[in-house]
Every structure is written in structure tokens, then in C-alpha cells.
Amino acid sequence: SGKVPASNVLASAPSDKNLGAWRELGCRTTHCNLEVVYRSTLVFLATKPHILPAVLEEIRPAVGSQHIVVSLVAGVTIQTLQRLLPPGTKVLRIMPNLPCVVQAGAMVFSRGSNAGDEEAALLKSLLSSCGLCEEVPESYIDIHTGLSGSGVAYVYLFAEALAEGAVKMGMPGALASRIAAQTLLGAAKMLLETGEHPAKLRGDVCTPGGTTIYALHQLEKGALRATVMNAVEAATNRACDMAKD
Amino acid sequence: VQKMGVNFTVSNKDTVKSSDVLFLAVKPPIIPFILEEVGPDIEPRHIVVSCAAGVTINSIEKKLSTFCPTPKVIRCMTNTPVIVREGATVYATGTHADVEDGKLLEQLMASVGFCTEVEEDLIDAVTGLSGSGPAYAFTALDALADGGVKMGLPRRLAVRLGAQALLGAAKMLLESEQHPGQLKDNVCSPGGATIHALHFLESGGFRSLLINAVEASCIRTRELQYLADQEKISPAAIKKTLLDKVKLESPSLSVASASKVSLFTSKSKKN
């Protein structure tokens, strides 16, 4: 989005597998994590959880008071991060979701003991270009996983089912899928832009004795609401459990 | 009724002669018999209000038109809480009932709760919702009280608190501009007791059960209306009607067996 010139971004990875994409955007790349830490002030950690401890060991000597370390690593707490980095390091933890890649993401972040308002503001301003970015207490991060991290998959499932219903009723699949996606997009947009309660928006669509209320009755019969609540709960609990490992 | 200072009679005919607004408050299968009985005495000034579930304006007008060319008929659906002046009443005006006639009824019924005019084809839905509604509420209250008792409350207190909770919630909703969904959210603090409880309700398909109930009551009302229109009245209802007629015309006579009744009825008709 132009907030940071690509040439100011340095990405590091063990192999060239993913680095090509960075280079195409105009970023510099390296295979050396330490180089990233030496040459940058804002450092994002984006490894798989089991790899992170080793990476932190590696870069620890080079981390100083000027650095801002932002972890995107699922399940690794601020406490753990601060333990594995030099005392006094400014640490923040962020949980994004997949649609960040189309600038319609939902991200929450929490700050560690040494990260202040300036760091939080910087992160928020940088990442807002990828979508919604809010600071939260760390305890909300697992909930965010259940709601929005995994939540994207629930929406894909719902979209698939909508399209299948349409196909059953005689619409070609490709068209049905595009319309299903647009329906979700449009409804979400209305929710976000009107700020109205979803129940009110739902009521607005339901003309007495009309098609919508008949369909909603089917959804209620299937206890969709409870099932969705169960899903969010299950994913959140799983995130908590995994963090403990 | 007499204790309230209301004039009381056992004669339907007398009631009609000395009144302008007639409320027919009998069971639906009896309506045709009552209309036959009072039909001759109906005058243009009379407003006939029927509260019988499933009995259409059309069927009443048809029956009365043999006696009076332009009968004023209003059909009304109310519910039991009129007893405590918190009724829910709707009415639909018939072909010859004027706007003022409707307004008069509305004024009368508004004194015992909420009253509004609707199109007649909505009355079955109203029956399903607010007609039967108190029964749904009583069932819910019984169960809520059970919940309270299970968790240690004495029964009387549990019933009192449950009823007050529903009363208060209903009042909040009626006095608020907010959507019930919003009001619900306002009670649910994150991770708190209420949201845990609501999850149970959702898991049990609480909402769909209520939708099903309103639907079932509405559909049944339509069925009963259809049966009534076909004039398919059960023999038991007919027998009871005749017994009642006898009781009305000679309150001092005790009714013993069926055979006695039929003899007496035919005799009285000759008179």
C-alpha cells in the first residue's frame, strides 16, 4: 500500500522457496536471520511454532533496545518470547488471518511489557493497510483464532453449502459459487458500514411469510447458531491447548 | 359477573334487545346456533363482535344476512391476559362495519391491553402468536421455576422470580427502540453466565421450537376454520348445544337423560 518502500523490506528464509515472491515485490532477500536483525529496527517473526525457539537463540545476540520484535507465531506467548529474548526487548504479538493477503484481514495484537504506545501505534498504522487491526489483551488472541483465524474456513464451508443448494435447485456451479461469495461479501459490507445489529439487518430482509423467513426457520431447526458457537469454542480451546505444548 | 354490577340474564334474546354491541363469546362450533337464535332480533344498529377462533367474518355475515341485509360484523382475536388488562387484541371489520364501529371496539379493547386493527387474513397468525402465546409463556415459566428449584430455590420464590423476569424483559422490549437481539447482547457479558446459558438454548433449538409452535397453532386454526366453513360440527357439540338451549330457556328444569331432552325441545319449538 506504499507505506513502506519495498527496498526497505528485508526477508529471510532458509531456502529460496518463498523468497522469489518477495523479490518480485522489490524487496531484498537473504538466507541469514542475523542480517535481518542487524539491518532492521522492526523485525517480524513468522516461523512455524516449533522452529521459533531455535531462531530466537540465533538472533538473540544481535537484538538490542532499538529493535521492535513482532511475532506472528501461533501459540507462542509474549511471556515465552520475552524469556527467549534479551531483557527489555520491545515485543509485540500479533494474530492475523488469511484475508490479509487481499487487504481485508482481521488482526489483533498485544504488547509485551516493554512495548509502549509508540510501538503499538506504529504497528497499527502499518498493518491497517491489510485490514482491521486492533490492540487487545493477550487473552483475546486465542479467541481471535477461533473466531477469525479459523473463522475464514467456516465461511468457506458456508459458501460451499450455499452454492450446493443453488446447484441442487438448478443453477450451474461456477455461477452459484460466485454469487455465494458476493452474497457473503455484500452482507459483511452492510454489517460493517451500517453498524447495525445483525439481528436487525436480518429482520429487515424478512418480509412476512416470505422466502427468507422460511429459509431461516430451516437454519434454526438445524441449530446453526449453536453449531457455530461450538466451532468457535472448539477452535479457541484448541489454540489454548496448543499454546501450552 | 353479577358481583361486578353487570346485568345478567339467561336469555340471549334479552341480551340482544337491550344492547348495541354484542360480543359472541362461545366456542366456535356453537356460533352457527347462536346466530340462528339471535338473528331475527338483529337490527341495523347492532355491532356483532365475534371472538370465536377460526370463524370468518364471511360465515357470520352469510348466516345473519338471512335475517338482516347489512349486518355489522367485526371479528376479533384476543388472549387470556385481558383478565389482568394486559391483553393482546386484534380486530378486522366486516363488509358493513364502519370505521367508527371499529374504533369503538378498539377503544373498548384498549382498556384491557393492546388493541389494533388488522386484515382478516392475519388473524390466524395472531392466534398462533399472541392467542396461544400465554400458554408458551406458562410452559416456559414452569420450566424456569424447575430450573430454579433444581439449583436450590423454594418453588414459590422461583415462580415469582421467573414471572417477574419475563414481565420485566417484555416491558423493556416494549419500551425500547432496540432490537431484542441487541437487548439480549446487553445482558451477555463476555464469558459470563448468560452466554453460557444461551448456548444451551441454541443447542436445543429453542428458537426453532418457538417458530414451530407459532406455526402449528396458526395452521391448526386454519384447519378448524376450514372444518367450520364446511359446517362439519361434531355430534357431541350439537348435543351439548341443545342441552344448553334447554337450560337457557328453563333454568329451573333439571336435565336428566337424552331422551327427556329431545321430547322437551320439540315441545318448546311448537310453542
Short mmCIF file of C-alpha atoms in Angstrom, two decimals:
data_model
loop_
_atom_site.label_atom_id
_atom_site.label_comp_id
_atom_site.label_asym_id
_atom_site.label_seq_id
_atom_site.Cartn_x
_atom_site.Cartn_y
_atom_site.Cartn_z
CA SER A 1 0.00 0.00 0.00
CA GLY A 2 3.01 2.21 -0.28
CA LYS A 3 3.54 2.90 3.40
CA VAL A 4 7.00 1.39 3.29
CA PRO A 5 9.20 1.30 0.17
CA ALA A 6 9.79 -2.30 -0.89
CA SER A 7 13.53 -1.78 -0.91
CA ASN A 8 13.38 -1.13 2.85
CA VAL A 9 12.00 -4.62 3.44
CA LEU A 10 14.40 -7.48 4.01
CA ALA A 11 13.07 -11.03 4.14
CA SER A 12 14.97 -14.05 5.35
CA ALA A 13 14.27 -17.73 4.82
CA PRO A 14 16.39 -20.93 4.89
CA SER A 15 15.69 -21.66 1.21
CA ASP A 16 14.70 -19.75 -1.90
CA LYS A 17 11.30 -21.44 -1.99
CA ASN A 18 9.27 -18.43 -0.87
CA LEU A 19 11.81 -15.67 -1.37
CA GLY A 20 11.02 -15.29 -5.05
CA ALA A 21 7.67 -13.73 -4.21
CA TRP A 22 9.38 -11.12 -2.01
CA ARG A 23 11.91 -10.27 -4.69
CA GLU A 24 9.16 -9.81 -7.23
CA LEU A 25 7.66 -7.13 -4.97
CA GLY A 26 11.00 -5.36 -4.97
CA CYS A 27 12.12 -6.47 -1.53
CA ARG A 28 15.62 -7.57 -0.65
CA THR A 29 16.16 -11.11 0.49
CA THR A 30 18.72 -13.12 2.40
CA HIS A 31 19.26 -16.52 3.99
CA CYS A 32 20.72 -15.03 7.12
CA ASN A 33 18.39 -14.19 10.02
CA LEU A 34 21.09 -12.23 11.80
CA GLU A 35 21.46 -9.96 8.77
CA VAL A 36 17.79 -9.04 9.06
CA VAL A 37 18.23 -8.13 12.72
CA TYR A 38 21.38 -6.08 12.07
CA ARG A 39 19.87 -4.13 9.23
CA SER A 40 16.32 -3.55 10.55
CA THR A 41 14.59 -1.99 13.52
CA LEU A 42 11.16 -3.59 13.05
CA VAL A 43 11.53 -7.36 12.89
CA PHE A 44 8.66 -9.74 12.15
CA LEU A 45 8.95 -13.36 13.27
CA ALA A 46 6.93 -15.61 11.00
CA THR A 47 8.14 -19.15 11.56
CA LYS A 48 6.34 -22.33 12.45
CA PRO A 49 5.96 -22.64 16.24
CA HIS A 50 8.44 -25.49 16.72
CA ILE A 51 11.15 -23.64 14.79
CA LEU A 52 10.87 -20.37 16.69
CA PRO A 53 12.96 -21.22 19.78
CA ALA A 54 15.96 -22.04 17.60
CA VAL A 55 15.57 -18.84 15.59
CA LEU A 56 15.35 -16.76 18.75
CA GLU A 57 18.54 -18.38 20.07
CA GLU A 58 20.20 -17.46 16.82
CA ILE A 59 19.24 -13.79 16.72
CA ARG A 60 19.34 -13.09 20.44
CA PRO A 61 22.92 -11.73 20.49
CA ALA A 62 22.01 -9.12 17.86
CA VAL A 63 18.77 -7.89 19.44
CA GLY A 64 19.02 -4.51 21.12
CA SER A 65 16.93 -1.76 22.68
CA GLN A 66 16.30 -0.17 19.30
CA HIS A 67 14.52 -3.24 17.98
CA ILE A 68 10.80 -3.86 17.86
CA VAL A 69 10.12 -7.57 17.60
CA VAL A 70 6.68 -8.60 16.34
CA SER A 71 5.77 -12.26 16.46
CA LEU A 72 3.15 -13.75 14.18
CA VAL A 73 3.88 -17.22 15.51
CA ALA A 74 0.72 -19.06 16.55
CA GLY A 75 0.55 -20.24 20.11
CA VAL A 76 3.77 -18.66 21.36
CA THR A 77 3.00 -16.33 24.22
CA ILE A 78 4.55 -12.95 24.95
CA GLN A 79 5.91 -14.48 28.12
CA THR A 80 7.82 -17.09 26.11
CA LEU A 81 9.06 -14.53 23.61
CA GLN A 82 10.34 -12.25 26.35
CA ARG A 83 12.01 -15.18 28.06
CA LEU A 84 13.93 -16.13 24.91
CA LEU A 85 14.98 -12.58 24.04
CA PRO A 86 17.22 -10.12 25.91
CA PRO A 87 15.51 -8.46 28.88
CA GLY A 88 13.98 -5.11 27.97
CA THR A 89 13.29 -6.07 24.36
CA LYS A 90 10.18 -4.46 22.90
CA VAL A 91 7.94 -7.37 21.98
CA LEU A 92 4.51 -7.45 20.39
CA ARG A 93 2.43 -10.45 19.43
CA ILE A 94 0.02 -10.41 16.52
CA MET A 95 -2.53 -12.84 15.15
CA PRO A 96 -3.60 -12.11 11.57
CA ASN A 97 -5.92 -14.07 9.34
CA LEU A 98 -5.71 -15.23 5.79
CA PRO A 99 -7.57 -12.42 4.00
CA CYS A 100 -4.72 -10.08 4.93
CA VAL A 101 -3.35 -11.14 1.57
CA VAL A 102 -6.23 -9.32 -0.12
CA GLN A 103 -6.09 -6.38 2.29
CA ALA A 104 -9.28 -7.48 4.02
CA GLY A 105 -7.74 -9.13 7.01
CA ALA A 106 -8.66 -9.10 10.68
CA MET A 107 -5.71 -8.78 13.01
CA VAL A 108 -5.36 -8.41 16.75
CA PHE A 109 -2.14 -7.65 18.60
CA SER A 110 -0.94 -7.35 22.17
CA ARG A 111 2.07 -5.64 23.58
CA GLY A 112 4.74 -7.04 25.85
CA SER A 113 5.99 -5.32 29.00
CA ASN A 114 8.47 -3.09 27.19
CA ALA A 115 6.43 -2.12 24.16
CA GLY A 116 4.84 1.29 24.52
CA ASP A 117 2.22 3.43 22.84
CA GLU A 118 4.63 4.43 20.10
CA GLU A 119 5.33 0.86 19.09
CA ALA A 120 1.66 -0.09 19.23
CA ALA A 121 0.73 2.93 17.12
CA LEU A 122 3.42 2.11 14.57
CA LEU A 123 2.25 -1.46 14.21
CA LYS A 124 -1.38 -0.46 13.95
CA SER A 125 -0.70 2.18 11.33
CA LEU A 126 1.43 -0.17 9.23
CA LEU A 127 -0.97 -3.08 9.35
CA SER A 128 -4.23 -1.21 8.94
CA SER A 129 -3.49 -1.27 5.25
CA CYS A 130 -4.07 -5.03 5.38
CA GLY A 131 -7.45 -4.75 7.05
CA LEU A 132 -8.83 -4.35 10.52
CA CYS A 133 -6.10 -4.11 13.14
CA GLU A 134 -6.93 -3.78 16.83
CA GLU A 135 -4.94 -3.93 20.05
CA VAL A 136 -6.32 -6.41 22.58
CA PRO A 137 -5.37 -8.08 25.87
CA GLU A 138 -3.34 -11.20 25.12
CA SER A 139 -6.13 -13.45 26.39
CA TYR A 140 -8.24 -12.47 23.36
CA ILE A 141 -5.70 -13.81 20.88
CA ASP A 142 -6.82 -17.43 21.13
CA ILE A 143 -10.44 -16.29 20.84
CA HIS A 144 -9.49 -14.40 17.69
CA THR A 145 -8.10 -17.64 16.33
CA GLY A 146 -11.42 -19.37 16.96
CA LEU A 147 -13.46 -16.52 15.57
CA SER A 148 -11.49 -15.19 12.68
CA GLY A 149 -8.31 -17.16 12.17
CA SER A 150 -10.19 -20.41 11.73
CA GLY A 151 -13.35 -18.46 11.07
CA VAL A 152 -12.38 -17.95 7.47
CA ALA A 153 -12.75 -21.71 6.94
CA TYR A 154 -16.27 -21.66 8.41
CA VAL A 155 -17.20 -19.03 5.86
CA TYR A 156 -15.72 -21.11 3.03
CA LEU A 157 -17.76 -24.06 4.22
CA PHE A 158 -20.93 -21.94 4.35
CA ALA A 159 -20.23 -20.55 0.87
CA GLU A 160 -19.77 -24.05 -0.48
CA ALA A 161 -23.04 -25.19 1.06
CA LEU A 162 -24.92 -22.17 -0.29
CA ALA A 163 -23.65 -22.89 -3.77
CA GLU A 164 -24.56 -26.55 -3.46
CA GLY A 165 -28.07 -25.62 -2.52
CA ALA A 166 -28.29 -23.49 -5.64
CA VAL A 167 -26.88 -26.28 -7.78
CA LYS A 168 -29.50 -28.62 -6.38
CA MET A 169 -32.13 -26.14 -7.45
CA GLY A 170 -30.68 -25.99 -10.96
CA MET A 171 -28.01 -23.27 -11.13
CA PRO A 172 -24.60 -24.02 -12.67
CA GLY A 173 -21.86 -24.46 -10.03
CA ALA A 174 -19.43 -21.77 -11.10
CA LEU A 175 -22.11 -19.10 -11.18
CA ALA A 176 -23.55 -20.30 -7.88
CA SER A 177 -20.12 -20.07 -6.23
CA ARG A 178 -19.51 -16.53 -7.45
CA ILE A 179 -22.93 -15.41 -6.30
CA ALA A 180 -22.48 -17.11 -2.93
CA ALA A 181 -19.18 -15.30 -2.40
CA GLN A 182 -20.64 -11.96 -3.46
CA THR A 183 -23.60 -12.51 -1.11
CA LEU A 184 -21.25 -13.02 1.83
CA LEU A 185 -19.16 -10.04 0.80
CA GLY A 186 -22.19 -7.82 0.43
CA ALA A 187 -23.76 -8.85 3.70
CA ALA A 188 -20.47 -8.36 5.54
CA LYS A 189 -20.03 -4.96 3.94
CA MET A 190 -23.51 -3.90 5.05
CA LEU A 191 -22.78 -5.06 8.58
CA LEU A 192 -19.55 -3.12 8.73
CA GLU A 193 -20.83 0.01 7.06
CA THR A 194 -24.23 0.38 8.72
CA GLY A 195 -23.04 -0.60 12.18
CA GLU A 196 -26.49 -2.08 12.77
CA HIS A 197 -27.05 -5.15 14.89
CA PRO A 198 -27.04 -8.28 12.71
CA ALA A 199 -30.40 -9.29 14.15
CA LYS A 200 -31.89 -6.03 12.93
CA LEU A 201 -30.39 -6.43 9.45
CA ARG A 202 -31.71 -9.98 9.38
CA GLY A 203 -35.20 -8.77 10.32
CA ASP A 204 -35.04 -6.13 7.60
CA VAL A 205 -34.64 -8.84 4.96
CA CYS A 206 -37.55 -10.93 6.25
CA THR A 207 -40.83 -9.91 4.69
CA PRO A 208 -43.80 -11.53 6.47
CA GLY A 209 -44.47 -15.01 5.15
CA GLY A 210 -41.74 -14.57 2.58
CA THR A 211 -38.90 -16.73 1.33
CA THR A 212 -36.29 -15.56 3.80
CA ILE A 213 -38.18 -16.37 6.96
CA TYR A 214 -38.97 -19.83 5.61
CA ALA A 215 -35.28 -20.41 4.97
CA LEU A 216 -34.23 -19.03 8.36
CA HIS A 217 -36.63 -21.41 10.04
CA GLN A 218 -34.70 -24.27 8.42
CA LEU A 219 -31.44 -22.86 9.74
CA GLU A 220 -32.87 -22.56 13.25
CA LYS A 221 -34.21 -26.12 13.06
CA GLY A 222 -30.69 -27.21 12.29
CA ALA A 223 -29.41 -25.33 15.33
CA LEU A 224 -26.94 -23.49 13.13
CA ARG A 225 -26.29 -20.88 15.79
CA ALA A 226 -25.29 -23.40 18.43
CA THR A 227 -23.14 -25.28 15.95
CA VAL A 228 -21.25 -22.13 15.03
CA MET A 229 -20.79 -21.27 18.69
CA ASN A 230 -19.45 -24.79 19.22
CA ALA A 231 -16.98 -24.28 16.36
CA VAL A 232 -15.60 -21.04 17.73
CA GLU A 233 -15.34 -22.61 21.17
CA ALA A 234 -13.56 -25.71 19.86
CA ALA A 235 -11.01 -23.73 17.87
CA THR A 236 -10.35 -21.36 20.77
CA ASN A 237 -9.86 -24.24 23.20
CA ARG A 238 -7.57 -26.00 20.78
CA ALA A 239 -5.50 -22.82 20.39
CA CYS A 240 -5.17 -22.63 24.17
CA ASP A 241 -4.15 -26.27 24.40
CA MET A 242 -1.60 -25.94 21.64
CA ALA A 243 -0.08 -22.89 23.26
CA LYS A 244 0.52 -24.90 26.38
CA ASP A 245 2.55 -27.51 24.47
CA VAL B 1 -70.18 -11.20 36.62
CA GLN B 2 -73.15 -10.06 38.69
CA LYS B 3 -70.78 -9.05 41.52
CA MET B 4 -69.16 -6.55 39.15
CA GLY B 5 -72.52 -4.85 38.73
CA VAL B 6 -73.14 -6.24 35.26
CA ASN B 7 -76.73 -7.04 34.30
CA PHE B 8 -77.20 -10.75 33.94
CA THR B 9 -79.73 -12.71 32.01
CA VAL B 10 -80.13 -16.27 30.83
CA SER B 11 -81.91 -15.13 27.72
CA ASN B 12 -79.83 -14.48 24.64
CA LYS B 13 -82.79 -12.68 23.14
CA ASP B 14 -82.96 -10.17 26.01
CA THR B 15 -79.27 -9.52 25.68
CA VAL B 16 -79.64 -8.63 22.02
CA LYS B 17 -82.67 -6.43 22.52
CA SER B 18 -81.07 -4.25 25.18
CA SER B 19 -77.57 -3.91 23.70
CA ASP B 20 -75.86 -2.23 20.80
CA VAL B 21 -72.57 -4.11 20.81
CA LEU B 22 -72.86 -7.86 21.02
CA PHE B 23 -69.87 -9.97 21.95
CA LEU B 24 -70.27 -13.58 20.88
CA ALA B 25 -68.09 -15.41 23.33
CA VAL B 26 -68.99 -19.01 22.69
CA LYS B 27 -66.99 -21.89 21.33
CA PRO B 28 -66.66 -21.85 17.53
CA PRO B 29 -68.96 -24.83 16.82
CA ILE B 30 -71.78 -23.12 18.77
CA ILE B 31 -71.62 -19.89 16.77
CA PRO B 32 -73.99 -21.00 13.99
CA PHE B 33 -76.64 -21.97 16.55
CA ILE B 34 -76.37 -18.67 18.40
CA LEU B 35 -76.61 -16.74 15.14
CA GLU B 36 -79.73 -18.68 14.19
CA GLU B 37 -81.22 -17.91 17.57
CA VAL B 38 -80.49 -14.18 17.76
CA GLY B 39 -80.62 -13.49 14.01
CA PRO B 40 -84.26 -12.36 13.94
CA ASP B 41 -83.58 -9.74 16.59
CA ILE B 42 -80.53 -8.21 14.95
CA GLU B 43 -81.15 -4.63 13.87
CA PRO B 44 -79.04 -2.23 11.78
CA ARG B 45 -77.72 -0.56 14.95
CA HIS B 46 -76.17 -3.77 16.27
CA ILE B 47 -72.45 -4.44 16.05
CA VAL B 48 -71.82 -8.16 16.25
CA VAL B 49 -68.34 -8.91 17.54
CA SER B 50 -67.14 -12.47 17.32
CA CYS B 51 -64.19 -13.67 19.34
CA ALA B 52 -64.51 -17.25 18.12
CA ALA B 53 -61.26 -18.68 16.79
CA GLY B 54 -61.37 -19.64 13.15
CA VAL B 55 -64.86 -18.29 12.47
CA THR B 56 -64.69 -15.99 9.46
CA ILE B 57 -66.47 -12.69 9.01
CA ASN B 58 -67.87 -14.11 5.81
CA SER B 59 -69.50 -17.06 7.55
CA ILE B 60 -71.12 -14.80 10.15
CA GLU B 61 -72.34 -12.30 7.57
CA LYS B 62 -73.75 -15.13 5.47
CA LYS B 63 -75.70 -16.56 8.42
CA LEU B 64 -77.01 -13.16 9.53
CA SER B 65 -77.91 -11.91 6.06
CA THR B 66 -80.92 -14.21 6.02
CA PHE B 67 -82.29 -12.01 8.82
CA CYS B 68 -80.72 -8.61 8.25
CA PRO B 69 -79.47 -7.25 4.89
CA THR B 70 -76.41 -5.34 6.16
CA PRO B 71 -75.21 -6.87 9.43
CA LYS B 72 -72.29 -5.10 11.07
CA VAL B 73 -69.74 -7.71 11.92
CA ILE B 74 -66.32 -7.35 13.49
CA ARG B 75 -64.05 -10.30 14.08
CA CYS B 76 -61.69 -10.12 16.97
CA MET B 77 -58.92 -12.26 18.44
CA THR B 78 -57.78 -11.58 21.93
CA ASN B 79 -55.98 -13.52 24.63
CA THR B 80 -56.42 -14.50 28.25
CA PRO B 81 -54.30 -11.73 29.86
CA VAL B 82 -57.17 -9.34 29.20
CA ILE B 83 -58.12 -10.58 32.66
CA VAL B 84 -55.24 -8.52 34.05
CA ARG B 85 -55.62 -5.75 31.49
CA GLU B 86 -52.57 -6.84 29.54
CA GLY B 87 -54.35 -8.47 26.66
CA ALA B 88 -53.26 -8.52 23.05
CA THR B 89 -56.23 -7.96 20.77
CA VAL B 90 -56.61 -7.58 17.04
CA TYR B 91 -59.78 -7.00 15.07
CA ALA B 92 -60.91 -6.98 11.45
CA THR B 93 -64.01 -5.16 10.28
CA GLY B 94 -66.65 -6.77 8.13
CA THR B 95 -68.30 -5.50 4.95
CA HIS B 96 -70.90 -3.29 6.64
CA ALA B 97 -69.00 -2.22 9.73
CA ASP B 98 -67.96 1.44 9.61
CA VAL B 99 -64.69 2.98 10.66
CA GLU B 100 -66.38 4.31 13.81
CA ASP B 101 -67.59 0.83 14.71
CA GLY B 102 -64.03 -0.45 14.53
CA LYS B 103 -62.78 2.48 16.57
CA LEU B 104 -65.44 1.85 19.20
CA LEU B 105 -64.29 -1.74 19.60
CA GLU B 106 -60.70 -0.61 19.65
CA GLN B 107 -61.45 1.83 22.42
CA LEU B 108 -63.21 -0.87 24.42
CA MET B 109 -60.48 -3.45 24.00
CA ALA B 110 -57.67 -0.97 24.53
CA SER B 111 -58.87 -0.63 28.08
CA VAL B 112 -57.76 -4.19 28.70
CA GLY B 113 -54.45 -4.11 26.87
CA PHE B 114 -53.08 -3.57 23.42
CA CYS B 115 -55.55 -3.43 20.54
CA THR B 116 -55.05 -2.80 16.86
CA GLU B 117 -56.81 -3.38 13.55
CA VAL B 118 -55.52 -5.95 11.07
CA GLU B 119 -56.51 -7.54 7.80
CA GLU B 120 -58.65 -10.62 8.48
CA ASP B 121 -56.18 -12.95 6.80
CA LEU B 122 -53.63 -12.24 9.53
CA ILE B 123 -55.87 -13.31 12.38
CA ASP B 124 -54.77 -16.94 12.25
CA ALA B 125 -51.16 -15.87 12.60
CA VAL B 126 -52.13 -13.67 15.54
CA THR B 127 -53.82 -16.67 17.13
CA GLY B 128 -50.62 -18.64 16.76
CA LEU B 129 -48.54 -15.89 18.29
CA SER B 130 -50.42 -14.00 20.95
CA GLY B 131 -53.55 -16.10 21.19
CA SER B 132 -51.64 -19.20 22.19
CA GLY B 133 -48.66 -17.21 23.35
CA PRO B 134 -49.57 -17.11 27.04
CA ALA B 135 -49.51 -20.93 27.06
CA TYR B 136 -45.97 -20.91 25.71
CA ALA B 137 -45.04 -18.43 28.42
CA PHE B 138 -46.66 -20.52 31.16
CA THR B 139 -44.77 -23.57 29.95
CA ALA B 140 -41.53 -21.62 29.93
CA LEU B 141 -42.21 -20.25 33.40
CA ASP B 142 -42.95 -23.68 34.76
CA ALA B 143 -39.65 -24.92 33.40
CA LEU B 144 -37.70 -21.89 34.55
CA ALA B 145 -39.10 -22.42 38.03
CA ASP B 146 -37.99 -26.05 37.85
CA GLY B 147 -34.53 -24.82 36.99
CA GLY B 148 -34.58 -22.52 39.98
CA VAL B 149 -35.77 -25.30 42.25
CA LYS B 150 -33.09 -27.63 40.94
CA MET B 151 -30.49 -25.06 41.85
CA GLY B 152 -31.91 -24.65 45.36
CA LEU B 153 -34.69 -22.07 45.29
CA PRO B 154 -38.02 -22.67 47.03
CA ARG B 155 -40.78 -23.22 44.45
CA ARG B 156 -42.88 -20.13 45.26
CA LEU B 157 -39.91 -17.84 45.05
CA ALA B 158 -38.74 -19.49 41.84
CA VAL B 159 -42.13 -18.97 40.20
CA ARG B 160 -42.30 -15.38 41.39
CA LEU B 161 -38.81 -14.54 40.14
CA GLY B 162 -39.30 -16.31 36.83
CA ALA B 163 -42.53 -14.49 36.13
CA GLN B 164 -41.03 -11.16 37.12
CA ALA B 165 -38.04 -11.79 34.83
CA LEU B 166 -40.31 -12.38 31.83
CA LEU B 167 -42.54 -9.46 32.75
CA GLY B 168 -39.56 -7.17 33.09
CA ALA B 169 -37.99 -8.33 29.86
CA ALA B 170 -41.23 -7.86 27.96
CA LYS B 171 -41.61 -4.40 29.43
CA MET B 172 -38.06 -3.48 28.46
CA LEU B 173 -38.64 -4.62 24.92
CA LEU B 174 -41.92 -2.75 24.57
CA GLU B 175 -40.42 0.44 25.95
CA SER B 176 -37.18 0.21 24.00
CA GLU B 177 -36.36 1.10 20.42
CA GLN B 178 -33.75 -1.63 20.43
CA HIS B 179 -33.96 -4.95 18.67
CA PRO B 180 -34.44 -7.95 21.02
CA GLY B 181 -31.12 -9.28 19.72
CA GLN B 182 -29.42 -6.13 20.95
CA LEU B 183 -31.17 -6.30 24.31
CA LYS B 184 -30.01 -9.90 24.61
CA ASP B 185 -26.42 -8.86 23.86
CA ASN B 186 -26.64 -6.18 26.51
CA VAL B 187 -27.23 -8.89 29.14
CA CYS B 188 -24.39 -11.13 27.94
CA SER B 189 -21.07 -10.15 29.42
CA PRO B 190 -18.13 -11.88 27.69
CA GLY B 191 -17.54 -15.36 29.01
CA GLY B 192 -20.24 -14.85 31.60
CA ALA B 193 -23.13 -16.88 32.95
CA THR B 194 -25.78 -15.71 30.50
CA ILE B 195 -23.93 -16.51 27.29
CA HIS B 196 -23.20 -19.99 28.63
CA ALA B 197 -26.89 -20.47 29.28
CA LEU B 198 -27.89 -19.10 25.88
CA HIS B 199 -25.59 -21.57 24.20
CA PHE B 200 -27.64 -24.33 25.77
CA LEU B 201 -30.83 -22.79 24.49
CA GLU B 202 -29.41 -22.56 20.99
CA SER B 203 -28.15 -26.14 21.13
CA GLY B 204 -31.65 -27.28 21.97
CA GLY B 205 -33.06 -25.43 19.01
CA PHE B 206 -35.01 -23.11 21.30
CA ARG B 207 -35.71 -20.59 18.60
CA SER B 208 -36.94 -23.15 16.09
CA LEU B 209 -39.21 -24.71 18.71
CA LEU B 210 -40.90 -21.38 19.22
CA ILE B 211 -41.21 -20.80 15.49
CA ASN B 212 -42.66 -24.30 15.14
CA ALA B 213 -45.18 -23.61 17.90
CA VAL B 214 -46.49 -20.39 16.38
CA GLU B 215 -46.69 -22.12 13.01
CA ALA B 216 -48.53 -25.16 14.39
CA SER B 217 -51.08 -23.05 16.22
CA CYS B 218 -51.71 -20.91 13.16
CA ILE B 219 -52.08 -23.93 10.87
CA ARG B 220 -54.43 -25.66 13.30
CA THR B 221 -56.56 -22.52 13.49
CA ARG B 222 -56.83 -22.57 9.72
CA GLU B 223 -57.78 -26.24 9.80
CA LEU B 224 -60.51 -25.58 12.35
CA GLN B 225 -61.74 -22.69 10.26
CA TYR B 226 -61.89 -24.91 7.22
CA LEU B 227 -63.82 -27.54 9.13
CA ALA B 228 -66.20 -24.90 10.45
CA ASP B 229 -66.78 -23.50 6.97
CA GLN B 230 -67.72 -26.98 5.85
CA GLU B 231 -70.10 -26.96 8.79
CA LYS B 232 -68.59 -30.21 9.96
CA ILE B 233 -69.64 -29.92 13.56
CA SER B 234 -69.20 -32.88 15.85
CA PRO B 235 -72.38 -34.59 17.08
CA ALA B 236 -71.19 -34.13 20.64
CA ALA B 237 -71.10 -30.38 20.12
CA ILE B 238 -74.60 -30.42 18.65
CA LYS B 239 -75.94 -32.45 21.56
CA LYS B 240 -74.36 -30.12 24.04
CA THR B 241 -75.81 -27.11 22.23
CA LEU B 242 -79.31 -28.48 22.52
CA LEU B 243 -78.78 -29.23 26.20
CA ASP B 244 -77.58 -25.68 26.71
CA LYS B 245 -80.56 -24.28 24.86
CA VAL B 246 -82.88 -26.18 27.15
CA LYS B 247 -81.05 -24.94 30.23
CA LEU B 248 -81.27 -21.35 28.98
CA GLU B 249 -84.99 -21.41 28.29
CA SER B 250 -86.00 -23.14 31.52
CA PRO B 251 -83.32 -22.76 34.15
CA SER B 252 -85.47 -24.46 36.76
CA LEU B 253 -85.72 -27.70 34.80
CA SER B 254 -83.09 -30.26 35.60
CA VAL B 255 -81.80 -32.15 32.62
CA ALA B 256 -81.58 -35.89 33.20
CA SER B 257 -81.30 -38.14 30.18
CA ALA B 258 -81.02 -37.66 26.43
CA SER B 259 -84.47 -38.98 25.68
CA LYS B 260 -86.12 -36.48 28.03
CA VAL B 261 -84.24 -33.63 26.39
CA SER B 262 -85.38 -34.36 22.84
CA LEU B 263 -89.02 -34.62 23.89
CA PHE B 264 -88.87 -31.28 25.68
CA THR B 265 -87.08 -29.50 22.86
CA SER B 266 -89.64 -30.43 20.23
CA LYS B 267 -92.46 -29.39 22.57
CA SER B 268 -90.91 -25.94 23.16
CA LYS B 269 -90.49 -25.39 19.42
CA LYS B 270 -94.19 -25.85 18.90
CA ASN B 271 -94.75 -23.00 21.32
#
